[in-house]
PDB file of C-alpha atoms in Angstrom:
ATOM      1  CA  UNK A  12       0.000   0.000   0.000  1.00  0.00           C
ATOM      2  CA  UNK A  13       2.735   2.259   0.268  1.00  0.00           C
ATOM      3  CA  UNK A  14       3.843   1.890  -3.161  1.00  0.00           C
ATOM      4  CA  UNK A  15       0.679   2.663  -4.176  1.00  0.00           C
ATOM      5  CA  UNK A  16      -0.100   5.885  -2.243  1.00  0.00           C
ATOM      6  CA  UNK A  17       3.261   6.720  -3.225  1.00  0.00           C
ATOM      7  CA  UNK A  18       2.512   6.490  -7.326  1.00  0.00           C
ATOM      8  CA  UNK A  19      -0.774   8.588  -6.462  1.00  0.00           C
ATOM      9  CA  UNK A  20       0.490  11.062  -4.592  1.00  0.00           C
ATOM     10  CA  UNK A  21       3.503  11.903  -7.535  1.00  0.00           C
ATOM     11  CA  UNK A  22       0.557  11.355 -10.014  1.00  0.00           C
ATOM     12  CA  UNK A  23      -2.144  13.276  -8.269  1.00  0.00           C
ATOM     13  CA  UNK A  24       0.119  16.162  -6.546  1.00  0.00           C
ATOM     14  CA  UNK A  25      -1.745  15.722  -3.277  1.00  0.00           C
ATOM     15  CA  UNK A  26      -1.860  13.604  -0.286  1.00  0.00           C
ATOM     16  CA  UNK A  27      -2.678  10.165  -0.444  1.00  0.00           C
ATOM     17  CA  UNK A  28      -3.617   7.451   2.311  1.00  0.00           C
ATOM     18  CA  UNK A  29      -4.142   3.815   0.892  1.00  0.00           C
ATOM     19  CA  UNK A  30      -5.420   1.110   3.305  1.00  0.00           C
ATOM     20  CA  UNK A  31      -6.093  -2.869   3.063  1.00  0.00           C
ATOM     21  CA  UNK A  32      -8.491  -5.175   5.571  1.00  0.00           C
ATOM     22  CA  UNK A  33      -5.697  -7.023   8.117  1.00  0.00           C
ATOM     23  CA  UNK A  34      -8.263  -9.248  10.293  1.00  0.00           C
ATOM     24  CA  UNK A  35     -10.854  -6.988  11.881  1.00  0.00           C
ATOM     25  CA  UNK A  36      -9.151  -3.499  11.238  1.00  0.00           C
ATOM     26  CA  UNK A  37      -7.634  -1.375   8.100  1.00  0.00           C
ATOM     27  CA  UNK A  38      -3.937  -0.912   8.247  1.00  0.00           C
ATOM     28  CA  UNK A  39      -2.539   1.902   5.708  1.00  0.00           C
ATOM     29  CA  UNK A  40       0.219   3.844   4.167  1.00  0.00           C
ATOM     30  CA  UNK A  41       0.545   8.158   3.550  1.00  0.00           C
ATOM     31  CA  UNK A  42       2.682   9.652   1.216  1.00  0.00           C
ATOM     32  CA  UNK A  43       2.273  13.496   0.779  1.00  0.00           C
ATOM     33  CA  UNK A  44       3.266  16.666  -1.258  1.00  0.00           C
ATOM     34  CA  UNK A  45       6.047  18.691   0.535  1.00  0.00           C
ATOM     35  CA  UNK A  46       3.896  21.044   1.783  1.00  0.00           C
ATOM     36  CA  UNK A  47       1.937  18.743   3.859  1.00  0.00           C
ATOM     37  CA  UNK A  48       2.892  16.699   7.135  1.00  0.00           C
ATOM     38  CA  UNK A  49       2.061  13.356   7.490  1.00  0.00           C
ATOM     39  CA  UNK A  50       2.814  12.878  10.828  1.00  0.00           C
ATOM     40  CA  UNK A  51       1.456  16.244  11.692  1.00  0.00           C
ATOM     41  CA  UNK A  52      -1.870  14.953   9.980  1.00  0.00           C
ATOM     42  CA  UNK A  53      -2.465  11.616  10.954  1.00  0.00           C
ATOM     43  CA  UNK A  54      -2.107  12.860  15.064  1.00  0.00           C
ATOM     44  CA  UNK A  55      -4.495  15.616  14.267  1.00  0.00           C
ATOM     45  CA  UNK A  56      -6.711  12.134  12.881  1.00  0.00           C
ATOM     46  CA  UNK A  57      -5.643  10.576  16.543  1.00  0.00           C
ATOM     47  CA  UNK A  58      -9.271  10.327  17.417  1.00  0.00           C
ATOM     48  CA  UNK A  59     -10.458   8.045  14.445  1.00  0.00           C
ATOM     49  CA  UNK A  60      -7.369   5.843  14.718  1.00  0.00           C
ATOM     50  CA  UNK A  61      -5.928   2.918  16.672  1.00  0.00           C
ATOM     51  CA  UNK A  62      -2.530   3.651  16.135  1.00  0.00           C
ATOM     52  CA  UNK A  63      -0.647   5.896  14.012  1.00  0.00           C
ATOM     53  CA  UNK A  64       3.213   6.906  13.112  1.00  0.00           C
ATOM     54  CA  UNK A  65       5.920   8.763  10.541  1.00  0.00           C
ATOM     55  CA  UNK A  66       7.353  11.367   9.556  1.00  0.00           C
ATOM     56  CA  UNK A  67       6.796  14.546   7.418  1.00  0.00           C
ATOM     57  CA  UNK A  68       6.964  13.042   3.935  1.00  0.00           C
ATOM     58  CA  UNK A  69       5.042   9.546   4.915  1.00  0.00           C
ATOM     59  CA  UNK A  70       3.457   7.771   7.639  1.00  0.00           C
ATOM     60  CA  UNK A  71       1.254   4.667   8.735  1.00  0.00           C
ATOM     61  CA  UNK A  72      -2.103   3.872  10.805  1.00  0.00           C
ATOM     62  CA  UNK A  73      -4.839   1.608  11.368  1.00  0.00           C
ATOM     63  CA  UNK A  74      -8.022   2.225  12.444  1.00  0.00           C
ATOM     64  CA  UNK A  75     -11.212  -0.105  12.923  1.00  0.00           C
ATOM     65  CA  UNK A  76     -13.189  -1.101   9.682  1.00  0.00           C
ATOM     66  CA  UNK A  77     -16.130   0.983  11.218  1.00  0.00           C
ATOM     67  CA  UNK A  78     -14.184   4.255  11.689  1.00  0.00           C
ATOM     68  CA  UNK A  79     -13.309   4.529   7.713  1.00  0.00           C
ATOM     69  CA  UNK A  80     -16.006   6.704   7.022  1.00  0.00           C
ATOM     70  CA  UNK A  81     -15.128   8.940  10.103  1.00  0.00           C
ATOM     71  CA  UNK A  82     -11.142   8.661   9.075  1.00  0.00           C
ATOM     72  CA  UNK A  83     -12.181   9.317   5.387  1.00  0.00           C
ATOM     73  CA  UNK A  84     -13.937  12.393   6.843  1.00  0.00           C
ATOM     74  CA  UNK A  85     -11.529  13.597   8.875  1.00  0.00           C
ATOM     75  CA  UNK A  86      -8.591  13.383   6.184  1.00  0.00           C
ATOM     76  CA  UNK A  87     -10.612  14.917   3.990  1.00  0.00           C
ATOM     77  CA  UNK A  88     -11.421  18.055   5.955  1.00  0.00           C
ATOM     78  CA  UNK A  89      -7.290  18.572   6.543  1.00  0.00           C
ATOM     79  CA  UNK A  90      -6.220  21.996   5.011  1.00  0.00           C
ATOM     80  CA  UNK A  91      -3.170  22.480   3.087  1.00  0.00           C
ATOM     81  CA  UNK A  92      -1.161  23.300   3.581  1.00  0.00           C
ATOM     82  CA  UNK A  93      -0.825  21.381   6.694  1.00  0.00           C
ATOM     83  CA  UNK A  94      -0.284  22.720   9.261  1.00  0.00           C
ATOM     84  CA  UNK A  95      -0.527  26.179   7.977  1.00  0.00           C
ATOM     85  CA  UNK A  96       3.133  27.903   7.172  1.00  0.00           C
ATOM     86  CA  UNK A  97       4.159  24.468   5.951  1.00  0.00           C
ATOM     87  CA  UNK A  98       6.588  24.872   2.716  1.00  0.00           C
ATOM     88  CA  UNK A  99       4.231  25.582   0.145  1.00  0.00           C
ATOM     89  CA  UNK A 100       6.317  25.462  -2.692  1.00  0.00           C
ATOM     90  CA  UNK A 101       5.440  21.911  -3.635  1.00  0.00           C
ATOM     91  CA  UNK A 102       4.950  21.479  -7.154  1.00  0.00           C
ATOM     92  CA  UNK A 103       1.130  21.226  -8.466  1.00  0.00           C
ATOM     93  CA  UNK A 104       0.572  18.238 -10.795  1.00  0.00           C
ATOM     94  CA  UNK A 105       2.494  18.389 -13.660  1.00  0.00           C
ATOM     95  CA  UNK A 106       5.313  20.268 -12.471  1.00  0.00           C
ATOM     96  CA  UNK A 107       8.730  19.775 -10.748  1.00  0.00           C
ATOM     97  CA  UNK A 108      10.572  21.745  -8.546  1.00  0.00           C
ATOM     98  CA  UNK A 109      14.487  21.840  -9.896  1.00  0.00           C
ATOM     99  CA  UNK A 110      17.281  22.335  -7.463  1.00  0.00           C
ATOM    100  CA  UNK A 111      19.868  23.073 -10.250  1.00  0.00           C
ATOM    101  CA  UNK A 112      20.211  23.609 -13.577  1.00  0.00           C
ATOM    102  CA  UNK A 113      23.495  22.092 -15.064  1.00  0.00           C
ATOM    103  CA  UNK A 114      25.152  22.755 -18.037  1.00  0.00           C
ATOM    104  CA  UNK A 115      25.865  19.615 -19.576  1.00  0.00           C
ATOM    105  CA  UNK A 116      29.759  19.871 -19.064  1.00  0.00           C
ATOM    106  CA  UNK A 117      29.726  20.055 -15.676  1.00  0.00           C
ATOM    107  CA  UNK A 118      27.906  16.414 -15.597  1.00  0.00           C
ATOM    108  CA  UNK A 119      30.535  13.952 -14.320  1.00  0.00           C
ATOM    109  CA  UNK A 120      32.073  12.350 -11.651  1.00  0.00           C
ATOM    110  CA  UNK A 121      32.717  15.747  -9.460  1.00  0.00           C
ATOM    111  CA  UNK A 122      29.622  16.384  -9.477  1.00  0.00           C
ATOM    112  CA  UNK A 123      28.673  12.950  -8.286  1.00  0.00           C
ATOM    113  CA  UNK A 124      31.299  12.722  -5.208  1.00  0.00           C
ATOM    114  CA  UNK A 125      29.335  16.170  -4.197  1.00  0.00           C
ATOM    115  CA  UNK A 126      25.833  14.868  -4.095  1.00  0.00           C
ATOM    116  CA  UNK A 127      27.011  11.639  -2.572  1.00  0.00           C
ATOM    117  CA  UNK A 128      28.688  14.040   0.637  1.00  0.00           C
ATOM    118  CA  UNK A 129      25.167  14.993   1.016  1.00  0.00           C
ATOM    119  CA  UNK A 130      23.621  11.404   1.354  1.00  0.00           C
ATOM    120  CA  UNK A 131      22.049   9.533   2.793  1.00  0.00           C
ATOM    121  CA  UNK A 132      18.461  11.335   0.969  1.00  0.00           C
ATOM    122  CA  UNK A 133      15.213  10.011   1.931  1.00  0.00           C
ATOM    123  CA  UNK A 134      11.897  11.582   2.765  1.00  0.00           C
ATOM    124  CA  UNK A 135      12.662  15.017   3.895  1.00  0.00           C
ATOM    125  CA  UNK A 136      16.047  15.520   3.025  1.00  0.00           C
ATOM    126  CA  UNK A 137      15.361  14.257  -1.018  1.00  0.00           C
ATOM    127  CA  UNK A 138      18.283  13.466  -3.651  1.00  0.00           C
ATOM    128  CA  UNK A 139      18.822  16.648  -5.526  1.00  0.00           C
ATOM    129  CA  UNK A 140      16.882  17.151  -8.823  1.00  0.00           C
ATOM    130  CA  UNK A 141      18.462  18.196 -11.706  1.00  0.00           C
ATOM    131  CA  UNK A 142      17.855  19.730 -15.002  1.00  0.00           C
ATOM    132  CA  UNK A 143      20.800  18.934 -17.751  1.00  0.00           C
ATOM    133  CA  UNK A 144      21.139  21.223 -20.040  1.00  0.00           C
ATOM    134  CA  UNK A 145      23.428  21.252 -23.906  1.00  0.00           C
ATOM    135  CA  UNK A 146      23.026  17.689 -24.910  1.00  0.00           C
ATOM    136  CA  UNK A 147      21.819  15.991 -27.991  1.00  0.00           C
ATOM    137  CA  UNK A 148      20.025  12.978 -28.036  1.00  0.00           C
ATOM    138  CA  UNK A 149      22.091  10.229 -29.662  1.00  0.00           C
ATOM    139  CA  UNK A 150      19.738   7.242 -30.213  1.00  0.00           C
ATOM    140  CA  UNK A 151      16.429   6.539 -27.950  1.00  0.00           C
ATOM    141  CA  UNK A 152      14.672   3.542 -27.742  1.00  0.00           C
ATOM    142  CA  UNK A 153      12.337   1.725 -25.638  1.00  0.00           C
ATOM    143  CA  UNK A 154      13.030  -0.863 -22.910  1.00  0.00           C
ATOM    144  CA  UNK A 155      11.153  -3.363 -20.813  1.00  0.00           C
ATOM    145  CA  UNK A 156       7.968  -4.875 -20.829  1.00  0.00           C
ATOM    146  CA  UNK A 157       5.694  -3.449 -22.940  1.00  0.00           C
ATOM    147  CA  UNK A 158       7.922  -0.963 -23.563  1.00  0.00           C
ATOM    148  CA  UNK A 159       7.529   1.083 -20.484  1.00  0.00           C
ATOM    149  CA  UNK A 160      10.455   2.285 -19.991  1.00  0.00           C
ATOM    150  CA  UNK A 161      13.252   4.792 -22.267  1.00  0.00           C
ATOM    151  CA  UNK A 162      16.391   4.132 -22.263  1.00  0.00           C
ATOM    152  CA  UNK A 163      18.336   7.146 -23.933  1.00  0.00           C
ATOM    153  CA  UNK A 164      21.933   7.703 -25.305  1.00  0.00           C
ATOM    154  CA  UNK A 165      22.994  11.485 -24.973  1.00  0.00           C
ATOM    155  CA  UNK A 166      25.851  13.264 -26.872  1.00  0.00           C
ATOM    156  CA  UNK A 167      27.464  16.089 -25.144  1.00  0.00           C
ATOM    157  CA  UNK A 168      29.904  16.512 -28.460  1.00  0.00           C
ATOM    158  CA  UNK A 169      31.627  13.157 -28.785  1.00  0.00           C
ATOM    159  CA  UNK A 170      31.077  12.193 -25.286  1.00  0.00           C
ATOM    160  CA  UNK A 171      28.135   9.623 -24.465  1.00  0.00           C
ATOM    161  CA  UNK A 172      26.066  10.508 -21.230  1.00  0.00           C
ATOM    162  CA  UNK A 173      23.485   7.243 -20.269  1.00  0.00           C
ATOM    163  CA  UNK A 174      20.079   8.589 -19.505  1.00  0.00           C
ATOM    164  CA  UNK A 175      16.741   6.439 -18.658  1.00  0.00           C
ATOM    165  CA  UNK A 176      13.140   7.088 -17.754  1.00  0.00           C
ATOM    166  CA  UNK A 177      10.958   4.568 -15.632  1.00  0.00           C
ATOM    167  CA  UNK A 178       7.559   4.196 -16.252  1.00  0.00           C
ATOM    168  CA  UNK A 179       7.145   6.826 -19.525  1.00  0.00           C
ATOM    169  CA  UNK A 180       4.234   6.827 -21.066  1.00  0.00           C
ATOM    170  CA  UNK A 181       3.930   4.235 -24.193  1.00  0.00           C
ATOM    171  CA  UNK A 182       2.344   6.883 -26.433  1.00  0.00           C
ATOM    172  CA  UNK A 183       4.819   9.898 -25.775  1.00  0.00           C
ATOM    173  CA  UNK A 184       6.769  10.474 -28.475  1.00  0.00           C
ATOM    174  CA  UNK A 185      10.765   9.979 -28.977  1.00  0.00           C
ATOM    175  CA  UNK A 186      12.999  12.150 -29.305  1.00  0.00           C
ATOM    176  CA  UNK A 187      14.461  12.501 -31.997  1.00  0.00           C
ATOM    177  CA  UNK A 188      17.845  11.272 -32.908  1.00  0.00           C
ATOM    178  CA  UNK A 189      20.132  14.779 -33.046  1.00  0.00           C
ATOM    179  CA  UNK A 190      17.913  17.091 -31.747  1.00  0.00           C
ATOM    180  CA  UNK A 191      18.634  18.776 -28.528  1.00  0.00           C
ATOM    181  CA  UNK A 192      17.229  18.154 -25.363  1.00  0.00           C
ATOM    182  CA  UNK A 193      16.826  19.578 -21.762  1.00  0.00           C
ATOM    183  CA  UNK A 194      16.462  16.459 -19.064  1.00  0.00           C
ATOM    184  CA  UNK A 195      15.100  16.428 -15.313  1.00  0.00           C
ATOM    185  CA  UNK A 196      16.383  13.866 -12.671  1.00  0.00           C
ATOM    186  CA  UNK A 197      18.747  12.483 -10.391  1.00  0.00           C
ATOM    187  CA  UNK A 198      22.472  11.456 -10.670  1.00  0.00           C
ATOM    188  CA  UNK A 199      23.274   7.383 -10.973  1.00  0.00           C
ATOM    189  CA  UNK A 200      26.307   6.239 -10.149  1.00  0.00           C
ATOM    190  CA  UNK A 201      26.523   2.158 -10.665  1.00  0.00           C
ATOM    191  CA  UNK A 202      28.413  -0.659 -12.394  1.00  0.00           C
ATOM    192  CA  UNK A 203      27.706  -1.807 -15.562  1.00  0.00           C
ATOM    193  CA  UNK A 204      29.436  -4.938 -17.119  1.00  0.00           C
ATOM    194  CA  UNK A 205      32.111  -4.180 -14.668  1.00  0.00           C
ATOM    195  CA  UNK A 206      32.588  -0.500 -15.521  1.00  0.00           C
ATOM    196  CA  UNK A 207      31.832   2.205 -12.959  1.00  0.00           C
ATOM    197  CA  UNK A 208      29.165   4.276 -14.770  1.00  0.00           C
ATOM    198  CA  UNK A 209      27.252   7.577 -14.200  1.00  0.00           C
ATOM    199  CA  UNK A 210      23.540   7.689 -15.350  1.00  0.00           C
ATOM    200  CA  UNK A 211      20.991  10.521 -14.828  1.00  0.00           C
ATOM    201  CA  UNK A 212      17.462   8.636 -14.040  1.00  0.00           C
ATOM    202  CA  UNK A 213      15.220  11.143 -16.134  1.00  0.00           C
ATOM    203  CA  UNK A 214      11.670  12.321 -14.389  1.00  0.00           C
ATOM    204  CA  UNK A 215      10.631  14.446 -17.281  1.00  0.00           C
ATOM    205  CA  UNK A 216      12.351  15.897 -20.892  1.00  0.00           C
ATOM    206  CA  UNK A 217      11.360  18.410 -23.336  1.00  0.00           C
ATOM    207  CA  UNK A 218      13.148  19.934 -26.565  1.00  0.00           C
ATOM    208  CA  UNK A 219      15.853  22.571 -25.893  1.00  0.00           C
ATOM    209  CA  UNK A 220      12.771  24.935 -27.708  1.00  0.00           C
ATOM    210  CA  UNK A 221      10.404  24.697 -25.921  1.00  0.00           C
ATOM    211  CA  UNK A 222      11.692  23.440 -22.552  1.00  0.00           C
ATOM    212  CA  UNK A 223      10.486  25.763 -19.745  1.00  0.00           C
ATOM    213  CA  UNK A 224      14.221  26.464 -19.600  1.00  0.00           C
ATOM    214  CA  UNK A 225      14.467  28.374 -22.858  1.00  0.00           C
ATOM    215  CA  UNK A 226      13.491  31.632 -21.575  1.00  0.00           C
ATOM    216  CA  UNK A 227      16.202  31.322 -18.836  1.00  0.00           C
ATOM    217  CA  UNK A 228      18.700  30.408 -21.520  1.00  0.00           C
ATOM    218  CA  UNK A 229      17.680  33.371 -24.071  1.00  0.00           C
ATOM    219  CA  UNK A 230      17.592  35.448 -20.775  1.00  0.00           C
ATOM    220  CA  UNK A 231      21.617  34.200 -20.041  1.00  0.00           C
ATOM    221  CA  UNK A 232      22.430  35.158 -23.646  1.00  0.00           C
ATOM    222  CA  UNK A 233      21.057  38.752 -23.208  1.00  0.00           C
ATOM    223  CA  UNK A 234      22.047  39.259 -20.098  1.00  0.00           C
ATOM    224  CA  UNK A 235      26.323  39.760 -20.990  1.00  0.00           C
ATOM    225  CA  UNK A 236      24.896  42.490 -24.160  1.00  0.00           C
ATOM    226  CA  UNK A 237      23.056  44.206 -21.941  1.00  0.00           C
ATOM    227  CA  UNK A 238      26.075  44.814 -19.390  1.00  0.00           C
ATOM    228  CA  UNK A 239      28.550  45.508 -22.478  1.00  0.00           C
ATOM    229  CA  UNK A 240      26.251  48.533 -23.088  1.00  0.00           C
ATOM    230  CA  UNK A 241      25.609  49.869 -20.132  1.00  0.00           C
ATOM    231  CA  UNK A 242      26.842  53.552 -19.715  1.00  0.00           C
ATOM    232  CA  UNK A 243      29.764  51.313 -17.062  1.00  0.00           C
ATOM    233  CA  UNK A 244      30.910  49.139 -19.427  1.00  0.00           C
ATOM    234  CA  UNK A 245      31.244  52.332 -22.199  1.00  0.00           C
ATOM    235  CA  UNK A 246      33.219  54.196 -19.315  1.00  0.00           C
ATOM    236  CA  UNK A 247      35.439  50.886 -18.833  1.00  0.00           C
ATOM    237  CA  UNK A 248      35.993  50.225 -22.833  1.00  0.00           C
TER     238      UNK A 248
END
């Protein structure tokens, strides 16, 4: 069940508590947006439940089979965010919240021995997400059964970067072999045949043109004009 409530709440944006019958009571699983707390929420529940634990990003209870309706209640009349002045920056659905955006030459192994100084990640302290910028797609192809998955090849000029995406839907469209592409996820580092790898595990792509980061780009390539013609820069030339 906490798989489950998990996949909802990334699909839905919202909280999500999934239970299943254990003898004569319901025992379930919470997973939650960052600007609600589980814990938090499931003690203000206290009086519908027979026992209850976690943390701010998830959490489990039980409660009796004829309480549901009550719990169900209860949950349901929970503000968000919760409890108020929680970080309300979580993403709605559809959207991610990016910690960095990386130019695709500082993608490597650096990089990696950074983030792994900051482990170990879990709920409320996540694994930095990233959004790679300057690479082109090399060859992309689909993986798994049924084709779930996308495994991609990246070219950042004659250099290969790995690149895969769990769970993407069957009817989105590839990329394009040679066309440029902004990624979102999280740094891999494993070993493949061997071979010490790095591999960003892609949440979400778009093309370099219409990628919500192609304003910030156009804005970067303004942004050193605009200085060289300021009345300072005149005075310093």
């Amino acid at each position: 069940v906490g798989l489950i409530a998990g996949r909802l709440a990334d699909r839905l944006g919202r909280p999500v508590a999934v239970a299943a019958p254990i003898g004569d009571e319901l025992r379930g699983s919470v997973r939650a947006t960052a600007d609600f707390h589980v814990a938090a929420a499931l003690e203000a529940c206290a009086g519908v439940l027979l026992k209850r634990g976690g943390h701010a990003g998830a959490g489990g209870f039980s409660v009796a089979v004829g309480e549901w309706d009550a719990f169900v209640q209860a949950w349901g009349a929970l503000a968000r965010p919760f409890p108020a002045g929680a970080d309300s920056a979580a993403g709605a659905p559809g959207s991610l919240v990016v910690d960095l955006v990386l130019p695709a030459a500082h993608f490597g192994w650096s990089l990696a021995d950074e983030i792994e100084r900051l482990a170990p990640f879990g709920p409320g302290h996540a694994e930095p997400m990233l959004a790679v910028t300057g690479l082109r797609v090399g060859d992309a192809r689909r993986i798994g059964p049924d084709g779930r998955h996308l495994a991609l090849r990246m070219l950042r000029g004659v250099e290969t970067v790995d690149a895969v995406a769990f769970d993407c839907p069957v009817d989105r469209r590839l990329p394009e072999e040679g066309s440029p592409l902004d990624l979102v996820g999280t740094l891999e580092r494993d070993t493949f045949q061997d071979t010490p790898r790095l591999r960003l595990r892609v949440v979400d792509y778009a093309s370099a043109g219409s990628s919500p980061l192609a304003s910030r780009r156009l804005a970067a390539r303004q942004a050193p004009q605009a200085a060289m013609s300021s009345p300072a820069a005149v005075a310093a030339r």
